[in-house]
Amino acid sequence: MINPDLFSKISYGLYVVCSGNRFRGTGFVANTVFQVTSKPPRFAVCCNKDNYTSDFIKQYKAFSVSVLSRDVSSDLINRFGYKSGRDIDKFSSLDVTYGESGVPILKNESLAYFECTLIDAFDVGTHLIFIGELLNGDVLDLEGEPLTYDYYHKVKKGVAPKNAPTYVDRSLFDEKTESDKMVGLKKYECTACGYVYNEADEKIPFADLPDDWECPICGAKKSEFEEIL
């Protein structure tokens, strides 16, 4: 038996990884960013093959990593975590600069940034691990606290998007209790971000929520939820 809560016990930070140039760029929220060597300083970034950003990193041979503040807004998380750069300009109206390699660097609600040139990439199934060598970087906020996945999960009540390497499909593990089945309580999952509305916890039947109700995590419409077993 596998307890799905065990996956949340591994420590992660939360970052925005970007690539492209000043004419065309995109980025995504990543929780798998880590330093792999010190001399020279190199970093690894894990990216789902379906992420639009993965194509940009391969094309432009560089990427940036912005370390998010613990006080980051839900709007920024929603923009980079649950929407695709294929559909929107993720940098519109944001504070973005361009590094020595030309890649966009997000400065909004960030404590520091790293700019890396692509050294290598490894295929690990659904994801690619990109290895980059540090080219440039700076600290933007000395006082702020970095956002961790644990804080995001427990305090901000966030969930990992389906493309994240840490996404857990709880429908494979969770079972309704006998009491849930007896009173007909149901669960509904957001098809955009994976948030689960559990009627047993919320005390309000999903059907009774107003039509303009939105997912508290990513802002998806009520109609974008599906009942899960």
C-alpha positions as protocol buffer text, in pm:
chain_id: "A"
residue {
  index: 1
  type: MET
  ca { x: 0 y: 0 z: 0 }
}
residue {
  index: 2
  type: ILE
  ca { x: 131 y: 346 z: -93 }
}
residue {
  index: 3
  type: ASN
  ca { x: 25 y: 648 z: 110 }
}
residue {
  index: 4
  type: PRO
  ca { x: 12 y: 943 z: -137 }
}
residue {
  index: 5
  type: ASP
  ca { x: 105 y: 1185 z: 143 }
}
residue {
  index: 6
  type: LEU
  ca { x: 459 y: 1048 z: 136 }
}
residue {
  index: 7
  type: PHE
  ca { x: 527 y: 1243 z: -185 }
}
residue {
  index: 8
  type: SER
  ca { x: 479 y: 1573 z: -2 }
}
residue {
  index: 9
  type: LYS
  ca { x: 756 y: 1492 z: 247 }
}
residue {
  index: 10
  type: ILE
  ca { x: 1033 y: 1566 z: -3 }
}
residue {
  index: 11
  type: SER
  ca { x: 1143 y: 1929 z: 17 }
}
residue {
  index: 12
  type: TYR
  ca { x: 1104 y: 2160 z: -283 }
}
residue {
  index: 13
  type: GLY
  ca { x: 1114 y: 2528 z: -363 }
}
residue {
  index: 14
  type: LEU
  ca { x: 893 y: 2703 z: -618 }
}
residue {
  index: 15
  type: TYR
  ca { x: 1039 y: 2893 z: -910 }
}
residue {
  index: 16
  type: VAL
  ca { x: 949 y: 3042 z: -1246 }
}
residue {
  index: 17
  type: VAL
  ca { x: 1164 y: 2907 z: -1530 }
}
residue {
  index: 18
  type: CYS
  ca { x: 1168 y: 3114 z: -1851 }
}
residue {
  index: 19
  type: SER
  ca { x: 1319 y: 3095 z: -2196 }
}
residue {
  index: 20
  type: GLY
  ca { x: 1298 y: 3269 z: -2531 }
}
residue {
  index: 21
  type: ASN
  ca { x: 1400 y: 3623 z: -2627 }
}
residue {
  index: 22
  type: ARG
  ca { x: 1260 y: 3978 z: -2611 }
}
residue {
  index: 23
  type: PHE
  ca { x: 1032 y: 3909 z: -2907 }
}
residue {
  index: 24
  type: ARG
  ca { x: 895 y: 3571 z: -2804 }
}
residue {
  index: 25
  type: GLY
  ca { x: 917 y: 3396 z: -2471 }
}
residue {
  index: 26
  type: THR
  ca { x: 734 y: 3196 z: -2210 }
}
residue {
  index: 27
  type: GLY
  ca { x: 779 y: 3038 z: -1866 }
}
residue {
  index: 28
  type: PHE
  ca { x: 632 y: 2796 z: -1614 }
}
residue {
  index: 29
  type: VAL
  ca { x: 623 y: 2732 z: -1240 }
}
residue {
  index: 30
  type: ALA
  ca { x: 876 y: 2463 z: -1145 }
}
residue {
  index: 31
  type: ASN
  ca { x: 936 y: 2289 z: -816 }
}
residue {
  index: 32
  type: THR
  ca { x: 1225 y: 2075 z: -937 }
}
residue {
  index: 33
  type: VAL
  ca { x: 1524 y: 2310 z: -960 }
}
residue {
  index: 34
  type: PHE
  ca { x: 1849 y: 2226 z: -787 }
}
residue {
  index: 35
  type: GLN
  ca { x: 2222 y: 2292 z: -799 }
}
residue {
  index: 36
  type: VAL
  ca { x: 2425 y: 1997 z: -924 }
}
residue {
  index: 37
  type: THR
  ca { x: 2784 y: 2130 z: -920 }
}
residue {
  index: 38
  type: SER
  ca { x: 2973 y: 2424 z: -769 }
}
residue {
  index: 39
  type: LYS
  ca { x: 3278 y: 2453 z: -999 }
}
residue {
  index: 40
  type: PRO
  ca { x: 3147 y: 2553 z: -1244 }
}
residue {
  index: 41
  type: PRO
  ca { x: 2806 y: 2625 z: -1090 }
}
residue {
  index: 42
  type: ARG
  ca { x: 2544 y: 2423 z: -1276 }
}
residue {
  index: 43
  type: PHE
  ca { x: 2174 y: 2378 z: -1216 }
}
residue {
  index: 44
  type: ALA
  ca { x: 1913 y: 2120 z: -1314 }
}
residue {
  index: 45
  type: VAL
  ca { x: 1556 y: 2202 z: -1414 }
}
residue {
  index: 46
  type: CYS
  ca { x: 1288 y: 1940 z: -1471 }
}
residue {
  index: 47
  type: CYS
  ca { x: 1027 y: 2024 z: -1735 }
}
residue {
  index: 48
  type: ASN
  ca { x: 736 y: 1824 z: -1876 }
}
residue {
  index: 49
  type: LYS
  ca { x: 780 y: 1750 z: -2246 }
}
residue {
  index: 50
  type: ASP
  ca { x: 434 y: 1895 z: -2312 }
}
residue {
  index: 51
  type: ASN
  ca { x: 525 y: 2229 z: -2152 }
}
residue {
  index: 52
  type: TYR
  ca { x: 561 y: 2504 z: -2411 }
}
residue {
  index: 53
  type: THR
  ca { x: 874 y: 2620 z: -2229 }
}
residue {
  index: 54
  type: SER
  ca { x: 1057 y: 2294 z: -2301 }
}
residue {
  index: 55
  type: ASP
  ca { x: 1057 y: 2376 z: -2674 }
}
residue {
  index: 56
  type: PHE
  ca { x: 1194 y: 2723 z: -2601 }
}
residue {
  index: 57
  type: ILE
  ca { x: 1479 y: 2592 z: -2385 }
}
residue {
  index: 58
  type: LYS
  ca { x: 1580 y: 2349 z: -2659 }
}
residue {
  index: 59
  type: GLN
  ca { x: 1558 y: 2620 z: -2925 }
}
residue {
  index: 60
  type: TYR
  ca { x: 1729 y: 2908 z: -2741 }
}
residue {
  index: 61
  type: LYS
  ca { x: 1981 y: 2695 z: -2550 }
}
residue {
  index: 62
  type: ALA
  ca { x: 1935 y: 2899 z: -2231 }
}
residue {
  index: 63
  type: PHE
  ca { x: 1690 y: 2953 z: -1947 }
}
residue {
  index: 64
  type: SER
  ca { x: 1637 y: 3167 z: -1641 }
}
residue {
  index: 65
  type: VAL
  ca { x: 1517 y: 3071 z: -1293 }
}
residue {
  index: 66
  type: SER
  ca { x: 1337 y: 3320 z: -1066 }
}
residue {
  index: 67
  type: VAL
  ca { x: 1313 y: 3229 z: -697 }
}
residue {
  index: 68
  type: LEU
  ca { x: 959 y: 3311 z: -587 }
}
residue {
  index: 69
  type: SER
  ca { x: 879 y: 3496 z: -267 }
}
residue {
  index: 70
  type: ARG
  ca { x: 665 y: 3326 z: -3 }
}
residue {
  index: 71
  type: ASP
  ca { x: 421 y: 3617 z: -43 }
}
residue {
  index: 72
  type: VAL
  ca { x: 374 y: 3555 z: -416 }
}
residue {
  index: 73
  type: SER
  ca { x: 27 y: 3636 z: -545 }
}
residue {
  index: 74
  type: SER
  ca { x: -214 y: 3371 z: -667 }
}
residue {
  index: 75
  type: ASP
  ca { x: -242 y: 3567 z: -994 }
}
residue {
  index: 76
  type: LEU
  ca { x: 124 y: 3508 z: -1076 }
}
residue {
  index: 77
  type: ILE
  ca { x: 102 y: 3140 z: -980 }
}
residue {
  index: 78
  type: ASN
  ca { x: -209 y: 3100 z: -1194 }
}
residue {
  index: 79
  type: ARG
  ca { x: -47 y: 3272 z: -1493 }
}
residue {
  index: 80
  type: PHE
  ca { x: 273 y: 3066 z: -1494 }
}
residue {
  index: 81
  type: GLY
  ca { x: 145 y: 2748 z: -1331 }
}
residue {
  index: 82
  type: TYR
  ca { x: -192 y: 2678 z: -1489 }
}
residue {
  index: 83
  type: LYS
  ca { x: -199 y: 2861 z: -1823 }
}
residue {
  index: 84
  type: SER
  ca { x: -8 y: 2791 z: -2142 }
}
residue {
  index: 85
  type: GLY
  ca { x: 217 y: 3033 z: -2326 }
}
residue {
  index: 86
  type: ARG
  ca { x: 58 y: 2896 z: -2642 }
}
residue {
  index: 87
  type: ASP
  ca { x: -259 y: 3082 z: -2547 }
}
residue {
  index: 88
  type: ILE
  ca { x: -146 y: 3397 z: -2364 }
}
residue {
  index: 89
  type: ASP
  ca { x: 149 y: 3636 z: -2336 }
}
residue {
  index: 90
  type: LYS
  ca { x: 268 y: 3545 z: -1989 }
}
residue {
  index: 91
  type: PHE
  ca { x: 496 y: 3849 z: -1962 }
}
residue {
  index: 92
  type: SER
  ca { x: 230 y: 4109 z: -2044 }
}
residue {
  index: 93
  type: SER
  ca { x: 241 y: 4399 z: -1792 }
}
residue {
  index: 94
  type: LEU
  ca { x: 510 y: 4229 z: -1581 }
}
residue {
  index: 95
  type: ASP
  ca { x: 858 y: 4344 z: -1480 }
}
residue {
  index: 96
  type: VAL
  ca { x: 1079 y: 4142 z: -1716 }
}
residue {
  index: 97
  type: THR
  ca { x: 1441 y: 4203 z: -1806 }
}
residue {
  index: 98
  type: TYR
  ca { x: 1662 y: 4017 z: -2055 }
}
residue {
  index: 99
  type: GLY
  ca { x: 1986 y: 3845 z: -1964 }
}
residue {
  index: 100
  type: GLU
  ca { x: 2323 y: 3813 z: -2131 }
}
residue {
  index: 101
  type: SER
  ca { x: 2191 y: 3521 z: -2336 }
}
residue {
  index: 102
  type: GLY
  ca { x: 1879 y: 3717 z: -2429 }
}
residue {
  index: 103
  type: VAL
  ca { x: 1635 y: 3506 z: -2224 }
}
residue {
  index: 104
  type: PRO
  ca { x: 1354 y: 3677 z: -2032 }
}
residue {
  index: 105
  type: ILE
  ca { x: 1400 y: 3703 z: -1656 }
}
residue {
  index: 106
  type: LEU
  ca { x: 1093 y: 3750 z: -1433 }
}
residue {
  index: 107
  type: LYS
  ca { x: 1154 y: 3999 z: -1151 }
}
residue {
  index: 108
  type: ASN
  ca { x: 802 y: 4033 z: -1010 }
}
residue {
  index: 109
  type: GLU
  ca { x: 765 y: 3880 z: -663 }
}
residue {
  index: 110
  type: SER
  ca { x: 1107 y: 3716 z: -696 }
}
residue {
  index: 111
  type: LEU
  ca { x: 1394 y: 3711 z: -446 }
}
residue {
  index: 112
  type: ALA
  ca { x: 1674 y: 3622 z: -687 }
}
residue {
  index: 113
  type: TYR
  ca { x: 1735 y: 3495 z: -1037 }
}
residue {
  index: 114
  type: PHE
  ca { x: 1978 y: 3268 z: -1222 }
}
residue {
  index: 115
  type: GLU
  ca { x: 2053 y: 3279 z: -1593 }
}
residue {
  index: 116
  type: CYS
  ca { x: 2196 y: 2960 z: -1739 }
}
residue {
  index: 117
  type: THR
  ca { x: 2322 y: 2840 z: -2074 }
}
residue {
  index: 118
  type: LEU
  ca { x: 2205 y: 2493 z: -2169 }
}
residue {
  index: 119
  type: ILE
  ca { x: 2476 y: 2227 z: -2130 }
}
residue {
  index: 120
  type: ASP
  ca { x: 2285 y: 1903 z: -2161 }
}
residue {
  index: 121
  type: ALA
  ca { x: 1938 y: 1746 z: -2147 }
}
residue {
  index: 122
  type: PHE
  ca { x: 1822 y: 1405 z: -2026 }
}
residue {
  index: 123
  type: ASP
  ca { x: 1503 y: 1226 z: -2123 }
}
residue {
  index: 124
  type: VAL
  ca { x: 1341 y: 1078 z: -1811 }
}
residue {
  index: 125
  type: GLY
  ca { x: 1008 y: 970 z: -1958 }
}
residue {
  index: 126
  type: THR
  ca { x: 733 y: 1230 z: -1932 }
}
residue {
  index: 127
  type: HIS
  ca { x: 992 y: 1498 z: -1845 }
}
residue {
  index: 128
  type: LEU
  ca { x: 1324 y: 1639 z: -1958 }
}
residue {
  index: 129
  type: ILE
  ca { x: 1598 y: 1736 z: -1715 }
}
residue {
  index: 130
  type: PHE
  ca { x: 1787 y: 2037 z: -1848 }
}
residue {
  index: 131
  type: ILE
  ca { x: 2136 y: 2106 z: -1714 }
}
residue {
  index: 132
  type: GLY
  ca { x: 2249 y: 2468 z: -1734 }
}
residue {
  index: 133
  type: GLU
  ca { x: 2571 y: 2646 z: -1643 }
}
residue {
  index: 134
  type: LEU
  ca { x: 2535 y: 2971 z: -1452 }
}
residue {
  index: 135
  type: LEU
  ca { x: 2598 y: 3272 z: -1673 }
}
residue {
  index: 136
  type: ASN
  ca { x: 2452 y: 3553 z: -1468 }
}
residue {
  index: 137
  type: GLY
  ca { x: 2245 y: 3610 z: -1156 }
}
residue {
  index: 138
  type: ASP
  ca { x: 2158 y: 3847 z: -877 }
}
residue {
  index: 139
  type: VAL
  ca { x: 1966 y: 3889 z: -552 }
}
residue {
  index: 140
  type: LEU
  ca { x: 1657 y: 4110 z: -578 }
}
residue {
  index: 141
  type: ASP
  ca { x: 1534 y: 4094 z: -218 }
}
residue {
  index: 142
  type: LEU
  ca { x: 1760 y: 4022 z: 80 }
}
residue {
  index: 143
  type: GLU
  ca { x: 1481 y: 4016 z: 338 }
}
residue {
  index: 144
  type: GLY
  ca { x: 1212 y: 3803 z: 178 }
}
residue {
  index: 145
  type: GLU
  ca { x: 1148 y: 3435 z: 248 }
}
residue {
  index: 146
  type: PRO
  ca { x: 1156 y: 3192 z: -46 }
}
residue {
  index: 147
  type: LEU
  ca { x: 838 y: 3002 z: -123 }
}
residue {
  index: 148
  type: THR
  ca { x: 857 y: 2630 z: -52 }
}
residue {
  index: 149
  type: TYR
  ca { x: 621 y: 2367 z: -186 }
}
residue {
  index: 150
  type: ASP
  ca { x: 532 y: 2269 z: 172 }
}
residue {
  index: 151
  type: TYR
  ca { x: 422 y: 2627 z: 250 }
}
residue {
  index: 152
  type: TYR
  ca { x: 239 y: 2652 z: -82 }
}
residue {
  index: 153
  type: HIS
  ca { x: 56 y: 2329 z: -9 }
}
residue {
  index: 154
  type: LYS
  ca { x: -25 y: 2379 z: 359 }
}
residue {
  index: 155
  type: VAL
  ca { x: -78 y: 2756 z: 386 }
}
residue {
  index: 156
  type: LYS
  ca { x: -177 y: 2865 z: 38 }
}
residue {
  index: 157
  type: LYS
  ca { x: -366 y: 2537 z: -21 }
}
residue {
  index: 158
  type: GLY
  ca { x: -208 y: 2500 z: -362 }
}
residue {
  index: 159
  type: VAL
  ca { x: -180 y: 2179 z: -562 }
}
residue {
  index: 160
  type: ALA
  ca { x: 69 y: 2070 z: -826 }
}
residue {
  index: 161
  type: PRO
  ca { x: -51 y: 2104 z: -1187 }
}
residue {
  index: 162
  type: LYS
  ca { x: -84 y: 1782 z: -1384 }
}
residue {
  index: 163
  type: ASN
  ca { x: 237 y: 1849 z: -1581 }
}
residue {
  index: 164
  type: ALA
  ca { x: 444 y: 1884 z: -1263 }
}
residue {
  index: 165
  type: PRO
  ca { x: 681 y: 1597 z: -1174 }
}
residue {
  index: 166
  type: THR
  ca { x: 530 y: 1597 z: -824 }
}
residue {
  index: 167
  type: TYR
  ca { x: 165 y: 1574 z: -938 }
}
residue {
  index: 168
  type: VAL
  ca { x: -17 y: 1293 z: -757 }
}
residue {
  index: 169
  type: ASP
  ca { x: -337 y: 1150 z: -903 }
}
residue {
  index: 170
  type: ARG
  ca { x: -517 y: 1086 z: -578 }
}
residue {
  index: 171
  type: SER
  ca { x: -798 y: 905 z: -754 }
}
residue {
  index: 172
  type: LEU
  ca { x: -555 y: 613 z: -776 }
}
residue {
  index: 173
  type: PHE
  ca { x: -526 y: 606 z: -397 }
}
residue {
  index: 174
  type: ASP
  ca { x: -833 y: 769 z: -242 }
}
residue {
  index: 175
  type: GLU
  ca { x: -1147 y: 574 z: -173 }
}
residue {
  index: 176
  type: LYS
  ca { x: -1475 y: 704 z: -45 }
}
residue {
  index: 177
  type: THR
  ca { x: -1552 y: 604 z: 309 }
}
residue {
  index: 178
  type: GLU
  ca { x: -1865 y: 405 z: 379 }
}
residue {
  index: 179
  type: SER
  ca { x: -2019 y: 713 z: 546 }
}
residue {
  index: 180
  type: ASP
  ca { x: -1950 y: 919 z: 232 }
}
residue {
  index: 181
  type: LYS
  ca { x: -2120 y: 658 z: 17 }
}
residue {
  index: 182
  type: MET
  ca { x: -2420 y: 635 z: 246 }
}
residue {
  index: 183
  type: VAL
  ca { x: -2499 y: 1007 z: 239 }
}
residue {
  index: 184
  type: GLY
  ca { x: -2404 y: 1049 z: -127 }
}
residue {
  index: 185
  type: LEU
  ca { x: -2116 y: 1291 z: -77 }
}
residue {
  index: 186
  type: LYS
  ca { x: -1903 y: 1345 z: -386 }
}
residue {
  index: 187
  type: LYS
  ca { x: -1568 y: 1479 z: -498 }
}
residue {
  index: 188
  type: TYR
  ca { x: -1502 y: 1698 z: -800 }
}
residue {
  index: 189
  type: GLU
  ca { x: -1161 y: 1759 z: -958 }
}
residue {
  index: 190
  type: CYS
  ca { x: -1049 y: 2071 z: -1144 }
}
residue {
  index: 191
  type: THR
  ca { x: -936 y: 1956 z: -1490 }
}
residue {
  index: 192
  type: ALA
  ca { x: -696 y: 2252 z: -1510 }
}
residue {
  index: 193
  type: CYS
  ca { x: -494 y: 2220 z: -1188 }
}
residue {
  index: 194
  type: GLY
  ca { x: -609 y: 1905 z: -1010 }
}
residue {
  index: 195
  type: TYR
  ca { x: -769 y: 2076 z: -707 }
}
residue {
  index: 196
  type: VAL
  ca { x: -1034 y: 1851 z: -550 }
}
residue {
  index: 197
  type: TYR
  ca { x: -1359 y: 1991 z: -412 }
}
residue {
  index: 198
  type: ASN
  ca { x: -1466 y: 1744 z: -144 }
}
residue {
  index: 199
  type: GLU
  ca { x: -1827 y: 1790 z: -37 }
}
residue {
  index: 200
  type: ALA
  ca { x: -1751 y: 1614 z: 291 }
}
residue {
  index: 201
  type: ASP
  ca { x: -1499 y: 1887 z: 379 }
}
residue {
  index: 202
  type: GLU
  ca { x: -1671 y: 2188 z: 226 }
}
residue {
  index: 203
  type: LYS
  ca { x: -2019 y: 2110 z: 366 }
}
residue {
  index: 204
  type: ILE
  ca { x: -2182 y: 2253 z: 52 }
}
residue {
  index: 205
  type: PRO
  ca { x: -2290 y: 2028 z: -235 }
}
residue {
  index: 206
  type: PHE
  ca { x: -2102 y: 2112 z: -552 }
}
residue {
  index: 207
  type: ALA
  ca { x: -2430 y: 2148 z: -742 }
}
residue {
  index: 208
  type: ASP
  ca { x: -2537 y: 2424 z: -501 }
}
residue {
  index: 209
  type: LEU
  ca { x: -2234 y: 2643 z: -577 }
}
residue {
  index: 210
  type: PRO
  ca { x: -2318 y: 2949 z: -792 }
}
residue {
  index: 211
  type: ASP
  ca { x: -2255 y: 2920 z: -1165 }
}
residue {
  index: 212
  type: ASP
  ca { x: -1986 y: 3189 z: -1145 }
}
residue {
  index: 213
  type: TRP
  ca { x: -1792 y: 3001 z: -874 }
}
residue {
  index: 214
  type: GLU
  ca { x: -1426 y: 2950 z: -964 }
}
residue {
  index: 215
  type: CYS
  ca { x: -1150 y: 2713 z: -859 }
}
residue {
  index: 216
  type: PRO
  ca { x: -976 y: 2870 z: -557 }
}
residue {
  index: 217
  type: ILE
  ca { x: -637 y: 2762 z: -691 }
}
residue {
  index: 218
  type: CYS
  ca { x: -634 y: 2840 z: -1063 }
}
residue {
  index: 219
  type: GLY
  ca { x: -957 y: 3029 z: -1129 }
}
residue {
  index: 220
  type: ALA
  ca { x: -1105 y: 2763 z: -1360 }
}
residue {
  index: 221
  type: LYS
  ca { x: -1482 y: 2776 z: -1410 }
}
residue {
  index: 222
  type: LYS
  ca { x: -1721 y: 2545 z: -1228 }
}
residue {
  index: 223
  type: SER
  ca { x: -1797 y: 2378 z: -1560 }
}
residue {
  index: 224
  type: GLU
  ca { x: -1433 y: 2266 z: -1583 }
}
residue {
  index: 225
  type: PHE
  ca { x: -1471 y: 2033 z: -1283 }
}
residue {
  index: 226
  type: GLU
  ca { x: -1538 y: 1662 z: -1322 }
}
residue {
  index: 227
  type: GLU
  ca { x: -1684 y: 1423 z: -1067 }
}
residue {
  index: 228
  type: ILE
  ca { x: -1430 y: 1164 z: -949 }
}
residue {
  index: 229
  type: LEU
  ca { x: -1487 y: 831 z: -781 }
}
